[in-house]
XYZ file of N, CA and C in Angstrom:
678
model
N -36.054 169.764 54.039
C -34.985 171.093 53.533
C -36.494 171.502 52.423
N -36.641 172.896 53.059
C -37.556 172.924 51.484
C -36.589 173.678 50.665
N -36.908 173.813 49.587
C -36.117 174.289 48.086
C -35.863 175.832 47.789
N -34.870 176.642 48.044
C -34.817 177.955 47.215
C -33.474 177.936 46.844
N -33.583 179.273 46.093
C -32.349 179.569 45.461
C -31.409 180.284 45.653
N -31.795 181.026 47.069
C -30.982 182.043 47.672
C -30.308 181.768 48.137
N -28.389 182.696 47.681
C -27.288 182.792 47.876
C -27.108 182.040 49.624
N -26.283 180.814 48.817
C -25.769 180.192 50.544
C -24.451 179.784 51.038
N -24.126 179.694 51.785
C -22.677 179.490 52.539
C -22.381 178.507 53.206
N -21.637 177.495 52.371
C -21.204 176.071 53.075
C -20.164 176.019 53.495
N -19.491 176.694 55.132
C -18.503 176.305 55.237
C -17.886 175.229 55.632
N -16.470 174.835 54.899
C -15.958 173.619 54.679
C -15.315 173.066 56.147
N -15.647 172.279 57.104
C -14.923 172.019 58.135
C -13.823 171.125 58.253
N -13.370 171.255 57.280
C -11.433 170.744 56.850
C -10.973 171.412 56.970
N -11.515 172.965 56.985
C -10.335 173.885 57.374
C -10.643 174.072 58.748
N -11.498 173.517 59.838
C -11.838 173.753 61.298
C -10.724 173.057 62.044
N -10.712 173.256 63.196
C -9.366 173.127 64.517
C -9.804 171.537 64.788
N -9.486 170.533 63.927
C -10.059 168.933 64.101
C -10.319 168.758 65.603
N -9.253 169.194 66.788
C -9.487 169.193 68.015
C -10.338 169.550 68.774
N -11.665 170.010 68.052
C -12.559 171.012 68.430
C -13.836 171.507 67.300
N -13.569 170.258 66.773
C -15.185 170.176 66.114
C -16.568 170.840 66.546
N -17.014 170.345 67.501
C -18.232 170.689 68.197
C -18.548 172.031 68.140
N -17.454 172.731 68.737
C -17.481 174.241 69.546
C -17.338 174.963 67.550
N -16.568 174.265 66.736
C -16.250 174.852 65.537
C -17.229 175.339 64.572
N -18.181 174.173 64.915
C -19.622 173.719 63.835
C -20.374 175.177 64.593
N -20.788 174.950 66.008
C -21.868 175.635 66.831
C -21.030 177.126 66.223
N -19.669 177.413 65.824
C -19.205 179.111 65.525
C -19.792 179.811 64.463
N -19.523 178.995 63.476
C -19.932 179.209 61.997
C -21.584 179.447 61.908
N -21.824 178.254 62.419
C -23.450 178.553 62.444
C -24.315 179.578 63.182
N -23.294 180.266 63.963
C -23.645 181.227 64.822
C -23.228 182.781 64.163
N -22.690 182.172 63.232
C -21.804 183.522 62.711
C -22.554 183.665 61.090
N -23.312 182.096 60.947
C -24.151 182.618 59.177
C -23.938 182.097 58.737
N -23.461 180.880 59.142
C -23.269 179.500 57.807
C -24.638 179.243 57.766
N -25.141 178.821 56.382
C -26.479 178.319 56.297
C -26.283 176.459 56.182
N -25.582 175.803 56.065
C -25.135 174.920 55.681
C -23.566 174.709 56.591
N -23.451 173.520 56.772
C -22.124 173.209 56.829
C -21.976 171.669 56.216
N -20.443 171.896 55.430
C -19.915 170.746 54.189
C -19.063 170.187 55.175
N -19.091 168.621 55.077
C -18.436 167.758 55.702
C -17.769 167.016 54.315
N -16.328 166.996 53.964
C -15.901 166.713 53.570
C -15.302 164.856 53.434
N -15.608 164.062 52.789
C -14.955 162.585 53.140
C -14.330 162.315 52.224
N -13.120 162.105 52.452
C -11.869 161.086 51.528
C -11.134 160.221 52.222
N -11.109 159.293 51.313
C -10.864 157.598 51.663
C -9.235 157.166 51.105
N -8.245 158.376 50.773
C -6.956 157.585 50.297
C -6.650 157.220 49.233
N -8.318 156.903 48.486
C -7.588 156.019 46.909
C -8.294 156.682 46.112
N -9.616 157.177 46.198
C -10.395 158.583 45.074
C -9.854 159.674 45.235
N -9.146 160.132 46.110
C -8.373 161.388 46.422
C -7.328 160.883 47.259
N -5.696 161.723 47.055
C -5.030 161.520 47.828
C -5.284 162.376 49.191
N -5.915 161.884 50.156
C -6.095 162.771 51.336
C -7.186 161.335 52.290
N -6.589 161.580 53.492
C -7.857 160.389 54.423
C -8.346 161.324 55.076
N -9.893 161.310 55.370
C -10.613 162.608 56.500
C -11.137 161.500 57.079
N -12.961 162.124 56.806
C -13.772 160.929 57.983
C -14.507 160.116 57.556
N -14.833 159.521 58.526
C -15.584 158.125 58.125
C -16.838 158.459 58.869
N -17.824 157.380 58.809
C -19.195 157.463 58.925
C -19.359 158.387 60.978
N -18.530 157.410 61.254
C -18.592 157.835 62.680
C -17.897 159.059 63.455
N -17.157 159.833 62.526
C -16.822 161.133 63.133
C -18.121 161.912 62.397
N -18.775 161.192 61.780
C -20.140 162.378 60.712
C -21.273 162.316 61.818
N -21.126 161.149 62.637
C -22.307 161.122 63.493
C -21.939 161.844 64.698
N -20.804 162.240 65.225
C -20.199 163.090 66.029
C -20.722 164.419 66.014
N -20.774 164.884 64.522
C -20.577 166.349 64.179
C -22.214 166.342 64.488
N -22.714 165.523 64.195
C -24.480 165.974 63.894
C -25.512 166.978 64.868
N -24.948 166.263 66.241
C -25.432 166.908 66.856
C -25.277 168.456 67.329
N -24.405 168.600 66.554
C -23.887 170.220 66.509
C -24.423 170.968 65.556
N -24.735 170.131 64.524
C -25.295 170.773 63.413
C -26.920 170.975 63.477
N -27.347 172.205 63.639
C -28.278 172.794 63.482
C -29.379 173.165 62.339
N -28.351 173.484 61.029
C -28.852 173.966 59.679
C -28.910 172.693 58.568
N -27.795 172.791 57.930
C -28.126 171.412 56.954
C -26.929 170.497 57.195
N -26.577 169.353 57.091
C -25.500 169.141 57.255
C -25.283 168.209 56.019
N -24.058 168.910 55.370
C -23.899 168.390 53.778
C -22.467 167.426 53.748
N -22.731 166.185 53.103
C -21.809 165.407 53.585
C -21.282 164.871 51.755
N -19.575 165.631 51.353
C -19.332 165.377 50.520
C -18.494 164.031 50.414
N -18.792 163.652 49.678
C -18.071 161.784 49.663
C -17.029 161.532 48.522
N -15.715 161.955 48.342
C -14.684 162.013 47.728
C -13.866 160.108 47.860
N -15.134 159.589 47.480
C -14.613 157.847 48.222
C -15.362 157.039 46.861
N -13.968 155.430 46.847
C -15.174 154.470 45.771
C -14.874 154.119 46.241
N -15.544 152.261 46.474
C -16.536 152.725 46.241
C -18.071 153.437 47.079
N -18.937 153.744 46.369
C -20.083 154.481 47.800
C -20.687 153.678 47.920
N -21.181 152.936 47.262
C -22.745 152.360 47.234
C -23.065 151.544 48.958
N -21.626 151.203 49.096
C -21.183 150.567 50.066
C -21.803 151.329 51.403
N -21.686 152.444 51.568
C -21.191 153.505 52.695
C -22.744 154.022 52.514
N -23.544 154.380 51.559
C -24.762 155.173 52.012
C -25.585 155.226 52.868
N -25.915 153.845 53.562
C -26.772 153.463 55.182
C -25.641 153.999 55.697
N -24.672 153.886 55.968
C -23.898 154.287 57.265
C -24.032 155.987 57.623
N -23.952 156.535 56.158
C -24.356 158.244 56.083
C -24.920 158.705 56.243
N -26.318 157.652 55.657
C -28.037 158.264 56.280
C -28.159 158.042 57.956
N -27.188 157.012 58.553
C -27.604 156.844 59.721
C -26.814 157.755 60.736
N -25.593 158.085 59.796
C -24.844 159.337 60.748
C -25.503 160.631 60.591
N -26.448 160.838 60.052
C -27.723 161.955 59.802
C -27.216 162.747 58.905
N -26.432 162.389 57.330
C -26.305 163.558 56.979
C -27.831 163.654 55.983
N -27.835 165.345 56.021
C -29.313 165.734 55.155
C -28.829 165.542 53.368
N -28.026 165.809 53.015
C -27.304 165.751 51.905
C -26.223 164.853 51.418
N -26.201 164.031 50.994
C -24.704 163.329 50.158
C -24.962 163.247 49.046
N -23.611 163.660 48.815
C -22.848 163.981 47.257
C -21.842 162.988 46.591
N -22.263 162.184 45.614
C -21.003 161.481 45.323
C -20.857 161.711 44.048
N -19.568 161.452 43.702
C -18.779 161.896 42.309
C -19.348 160.824 41.390
N -19.202 161.855 39.821
C -19.869 160.680 38.732
C -18.818 159.770 38.466
N -17.396 160.341 38.928
C -16.091 159.466 38.574
C -15.903 158.374 39.234
N -16.570 158.137 40.205
C -16.744 157.082 41.486
C -16.868 155.820 41.279
N -18.011 155.605 40.403
C -18.140 154.388 40.204
C -19.198 154.424 39.174
N -19.301 152.872 38.112
C -19.916 152.794 36.838
C -21.095 153.059 36.854
N -22.199 153.042 38.589
C -23.615 153.034 38.166
C -23.987 154.452 38.837
N -23.809 155.291 38.124
C -24.382 156.565 39.688
C -26.110 156.594 39.646
N -26.541 156.245 38.347
C -28.233 156.040 38.362
C -28.457 155.625 39.916
N -27.757 154.484 40.052
C -28.103 153.386 41.110
C -27.594 154.021 42.310
N -26.760 154.651 42.517
C -25.803 155.421 43.446
C -27.494 156.730 43.594
N -27.277 157.293 43.324
C -28.559 158.307 43.153
C -29.796 158.113 43.904
N -30.093 157.066 43.663
C -31.602 156.374 43.739
C -31.420 155.733 45.156
N -30.495 154.978 45.456
C -29.948 154.920 46.554
C -29.773 155.870 47.913
N -29.087 156.769 47.344
C -29.034 158.136 48.576
C -30.872 158.666 48.820
N -31.766 158.315 47.695
C -32.550 158.872 48.440
C -33.573 158.079 49.038
N -33.412 156.841 48.643
C -34.673 155.931 49.058
C -33.707 155.896 50.699
N -32.465 156.377 51.087
C -32.104 156.457 52.036
C -32.320 157.088 53.149
N -32.863 158.590 52.119
C -33.914 159.309 53.138
C -33.128 160.694 52.471
N -32.024 160.814 51.752
C -31.110 162.005 52.223
C -31.538 162.482 50.755
N -31.037 163.956 50.779
C -31.064 164.578 49.567
C -29.635 164.203 48.495
N -30.235 164.119 47.150
C -28.910 163.512 46.645
C -28.055 164.880 45.760
N -26.919 164.666 45.977
C -26.120 165.357 45.032
C -24.860 164.613 44.152
N -24.810 164.935 42.964
C -23.789 164.734 42.323
C -22.940 165.640 41.715
N -21.020 165.134 42.346
C -20.394 166.037 41.633
C -19.311 165.737 40.167
N -18.762 166.957 39.671
C -18.039 166.601 38.999
C -16.440 167.283 39.024
N -16.222 166.723 38.571
C -14.343 167.181 38.695
C -14.178 167.578 37.985
N -13.157 168.662 37.863
C -12.376 169.948 36.779
C -12.676 169.199 35.512
N -12.267 168.123 34.925
C -12.135 167.450 33.517
C -13.297 166.733 33.624
N -14.555 166.675 34.292
C -15.741 166.063 33.518
C -16.528 166.937 33.131
N -16.901 166.810 31.615
C -18.014 167.922 31.362
C -19.151 168.159 32.183
N -20.120 169.118 31.862
C -21.185 169.280 32.476
C -22.044 168.291 31.650
N -22.506 167.743 30.550
C -23.246 167.013 29.862
C -22.959 165.653 30.251
N -22.552 165.489 31.432
C -22.129 163.692 32.109
C -23.519 163.689 32.555
N -23.778 164.533 33.352
C -25.422 164.961 34.332
C -26.208 165.412 33.498
N -26.396 164.899 32.143
C -27.251 165.716 31.396
C -28.718 164.269 31.460
N -28.370 163.603 31.680
C -28.967 162.144 32.059
C -29.606 161.813 33.583
N -29.059 162.493 34.441
C -29.093 162.549 35.997
C -30.281 163.549 36.270
N -30.871 164.609 35.910
C -31.454 165.786 36.108
C -32.783 164.743 37.296
N -33.047 164.389 36.963
C -34.383 163.820 37.524
C -34.103 162.999 38.692
N -32.920 162.542 38.868
C -32.414 162.109 40.344
C -31.622 162.913 41.027
N -31.182 163.966 40.640
C -30.253 165.002 41.585
C -31.263 165.818 42.616
N -30.764 166.144 43.646
C -31.694 167.581 43.904
C -30.052 168.442 43.768
N -28.853 167.879 43.505
C -27.947 169.247 43.472
C -26.851 168.624 42.564
N -26.383 169.603 41.776
C -25.080 169.318 41.167
C -23.612 170.022 41.467
N -22.917 169.704 41.986
C -21.582 170.230 42.404
C -20.281 170.135 41.213
N -20.142 171.370 41.334
C -19.343 171.240 40.205
C -17.818 171.803 40.908
N -17.337 170.937 40.754
C -15.814 171.262 41.291
C -14.405 172.300 40.475
N -14.394 172.943 41.498
C -13.297 174.468 41.013
C -11.804 174.100 41.070
N -12.062 172.793 41.564
C -10.430 172.825 42.044
C -10.929 170.862 41.627
N -9.435 170.550 41.462
C -9.237 168.623 41.466
C -9.288 168.694 43.477
N -10.135 167.314 43.865
C -9.988 166.951 44.638
C -9.342 166.267 45.972
N -8.888 166.534 46.745
C -8.539 165.950 47.651
C -7.538 167.020 48.867
N -7.488 168.178 48.128
C -7.420 169.000 49.592
C -7.585 170.570 49.563
N -7.649 171.019 50.966
C -7.712 172.465 50.964
C -7.164 173.255 50.241
N -7.371 174.441 50.530
C -6.870 175.205 50.090
C -6.224 175.882 48.232
N -6.399 175.008 47.772
C -6.295 174.953 46.245
C -6.211 176.076 45.627
N -5.885 176.560 44.858
C -6.008 177.709 43.891
C -7.284 177.419 42.619
N -8.152 178.369 42.713
C -9.614 178.298 41.753
C -9.323 178.034 40.185
N -10.044 176.949 39.899
C -10.126 176.692 38.272
C -11.123 177.184 37.694
N -11.187 178.251 37.022
C -12.534 178.466 35.946
C -13.503 177.908 35.074
N -14.383 177.366 36.191
C -15.602 176.395 35.533
C -16.726 177.604 35.084
N -17.117 178.589 34.998
C -17.998 179.458 35.248
C -18.799 178.623 33.328
N -18.285 178.273 32.757
C -18.746 177.818 31.349
C -19.571 176.635 31.665
N -19.027 175.918 32.633
C -19.683 174.237 32.817
C -20.578 174.743 34.083
N -20.825 176.065 34.650
C -21.508 176.155 36.157
C -22.747 176.378 34.881
N -22.516 177.307 33.817
C -23.858 177.717 32.745
C -24.424 176.653 32.143
N -23.735 175.717 31.982
C -24.154 174.768 31.009
C -24.944 173.649 32.193
N -24.574 173.408 33.031
C -25.149 172.806 34.515
C -26.317 173.991 34.382
N -26.209 174.748 34.579
C -27.992 175.695 34.368
C -28.741 175.709 33.695
N -28.356 175.573 32.590
C -29.319 175.042 31.182
C -29.871 173.902 31.816
N -28.858 172.713 32.319
C -29.673 171.329 32.085
C -30.594 170.991 33.134
N -30.463 171.818 34.134
C -31.291 171.712 35.507
C -32.545 172.682 34.762
N -32.684 173.151 33.756
C -33.767 174.347 33.673
C -34.867 174.935 34.820
N -36.248 174.559 35.116
C -37.015 175.075 35.708
C -37.076 173.943 37.006
N -36.088 172.925 37.054
C -36.676 171.965 38.385
C -35.716 172.619 39.450
N -35.740 171.866 40.082
C -35.323 172.364 42.046
C -34.099 171.566 42.095
N -32.940 171.971 41.644
C -31.525 171.494 41.604
C -30.742 172.845 42.201
N -30.228 172.088 43.295
C -29.183 173.206 43.388
C -27.891 173.198 42.729
N -27.376 174.270 42.429
C -25.944 174.184 41.996
C -24.887 174.652 43.168
N -23.747 173.701 43.546
C -22.985 173.856 44.346
C -21.790 174.149 43.853
N -20.835 175.014 44.365
C -19.454 175.532 43.775
C -18.233 174.651 44.990
N -17.112 174.234 44.885
C -16.505 173.966 45.580
C -14.882 174.096 45.058
N -14.267 174.799 45.782
C -13.009 174.862 45.591
C -12.316 176.038 45.156
N -11.631 177.144 46.119
C -10.905 178.237 46.078
C -11.992 179.275 45.529
N -13.085 179.344 47.091
C -14.339 180.448 46.999
C -13.434 181.336 47.541
N -14.050 182.441 46.957
C -13.458 183.231 47.867
C -14.176 184.934 47.344
N -13.927 186.217 47.935
C -14.546 187.374 47.211
C -14.271 187.795 46.366
N -13.179 187.098 45.496
C -13.106 187.541 44.365
C -13.516 186.201 43.168
N -14.054 185.034 43.836
C -14.136 184.235 42.602
C -15.863 184.183 43.103
N -16.415 184.407 43.954
C -17.730 183.806 44.500
C -18.417 184.953 43.454
N -18.395 185.884 42.697
C -19.267 186.344 41.809
C -19.125 185.829 40.384
N -18.298 185.631 40.614
C -17.976 185.066 39.074
C -18.874 183.607 38.916
N -19.029 182.477 39.806
C -19.652 181.348 39.848
C -21.176 181.824 40.268
N -21.255 182.695 41.000
C -22.914 183.046 41.393
C -23.368 183.670 40.243
N -22.499 184.524 39.559
C -23.387 184.679 38.065
C -23.319 183.869 36.649
N -22.673 182.511 36.802
C -22.800 181.665 36.331
C -23.998 181.087 36.600
N -24.653 180.900 37.223
C -25.329 179.788 38.436
C -25.696 179.456 39.404
N -24.663 179.403 40.363
C -24.356 178.849 41.743
C -24.997 179.166 42.503
N -25.938 178.688 43.224
C -26.227 179.305 44.553
C -25.809 178.582 45.850
N -24.789 177.319 46.027
C -24.495 177.167 47.489
C -22.670 177.204 46.965
N -22.138 178.157 48.197
C -21.187 177.936 47.948
C -19.913 177.283 48.732
N -19.254 176.458 48.948
C -18.379 176.158 49.849
C -16.771 176.637 50.373
N -16.739 177.199 50.900
C -15.468 177.734 51.538
C -14.750 177.368 52.838
N -13.996 176.959 52.760
C -12.907 176.159 53.792
C -11.982 177.866 54.401
N -10.766 177.778 54.021
C -9.788 178.271 54.031
C -10.202 179.831 54.237
N -11.522 180.516 52.704
C -11.557 181.782 52.869
C -12.861 182.281 54.287
N -13.221 181.049 55.183
C -14.215 181.480 55.944
C -13.587 181.520 57.330
N -12.505 180.106 57.570
C -11.848 179.899 58.949
C -10.403 180.899 59.210
N -10.044 181.795 57.562
C -8.689 182.160 57.987
C -8.607 183.229 58.953
N -7.886 183.486 59.850
C -7.935 184.657 60.489
C -8.210 183.946 61.814
N -9.305 183.497 61.842
C -10.428 183.264 63.216
C -9.915 181.974 64.162
N -10.541 181.886 64.983
C -10.568 180.392 65.875
C -12.203 180.643 66.737
N -12.454 179.506 67.238
C -13.670 179.286 67.768
C -13.327 180.231 69.262
N -12.515 181.005 69.303
C -12.637 181.881 70.480
C -12.314 183.241 69.956
N -12.342 183.708 68.537
C -12.291 184.359 67.531
C -13.117 184.718 66.541
N -14.832 183.984 66.929
C -15.312 183.673 65.954
C -15.878 185.250 65.432
N -15.896 186.092 65.342
C -16.244 187.247 64.629
C -15.561 187.107 63.527
N -14.598 186.485 63.637
C -13.779 186.650 62.269
C -14.269 185.418 60.766
N -14.913 184.513 61.518
C -15.625 183.634 60.520
C -16.990 184.376 59.928
N -17.537 185.217 60.919
C -18.805 186.187 60.260
C -18.341 186.897 59.578
N -16.995 188.348 59.878
C -16.398 189.086 58.994
C -15.995 188.740 57.569
N -15.511 187.257 57.127
C -15.242 186.509 55.959
C -16.137 186.056 55.520
N -17.544 185.656 55.887
C -18.521 185.183 55.559
C -19.488 186.631 54.413
N -19.438 187.398 55.639
C -19.932 188.714 55.137
C -19.173 189.356 54.286
N -18.077 189.112 54.149
C -17.158 189.231 52.880
C -17.616 188.955 51.315
N -17.553 187.685 51.715
C -18.366 186.335 50.434
C -19.474 186.823 50.420
N -20.532 187.373 50.790
C -21.667 188.022 50.359
C -21.731 189.060 49.755
N -20.942 190.096 50.499
C -20.851 191.254 50.096
C -20.547 191.177 48.371
N -19.317 190.446 48.157
C -18.768 190.300 46.494
C -19.896 189.970 45.609
N -21.064 189.579 45.880
C -21.749 188.780 45.051
C -23.057 189.568 45.132
N -23.575 190.387 46.232
C -24.716 191.478 46.520
C -24.546 192.610 46.229
N -23.507 192.851 46.501
C -22.757 194.658 46.191
C -23.310 195.176 47.739
């Protein structure tokens, strides 16, 4: 993966048809998705249960862009190698998920993946101030993690602060939660360059009517670029 700060849309397949993930992934990529976002939840760190390493490994052959795996689990370290083996390009762990985030980010990179660190809405930006040389991406949650389709929480001040902390380093700022054509311009103006969108991409479409996915992504892009 070469770094660039151009706008990227990463549809969350949490909003896809669970019975048809392969076709759904191919459809969103064909319609212009830059990355494919995979939300891993354990029913412990967050109140929901989704995918494990075998499912992520099954998704991998269908992903031709970037497989962006967001771990909403605790603990993380014991599963890093499994997600590396599953083919994750980027693996993001929550700073709140364990006491040794430096070790976690080091282990993610050592396993050959890009390392992301996520911040819940209640965690301040400065919590990642000492992680800038270990992270390839900072994920600012704009909902409390655990469910799709939640209402956006305004974290623009936090995003601006993260952008200040990054300085001239090659680190992405990703935003996840309630991203749509109304909220996308706010977070991009604050400094975000990777937008995770679930229902805003998949709403109204299907694998047999995938043009809707493209229309929805185009609406998000247009809201940002004008």
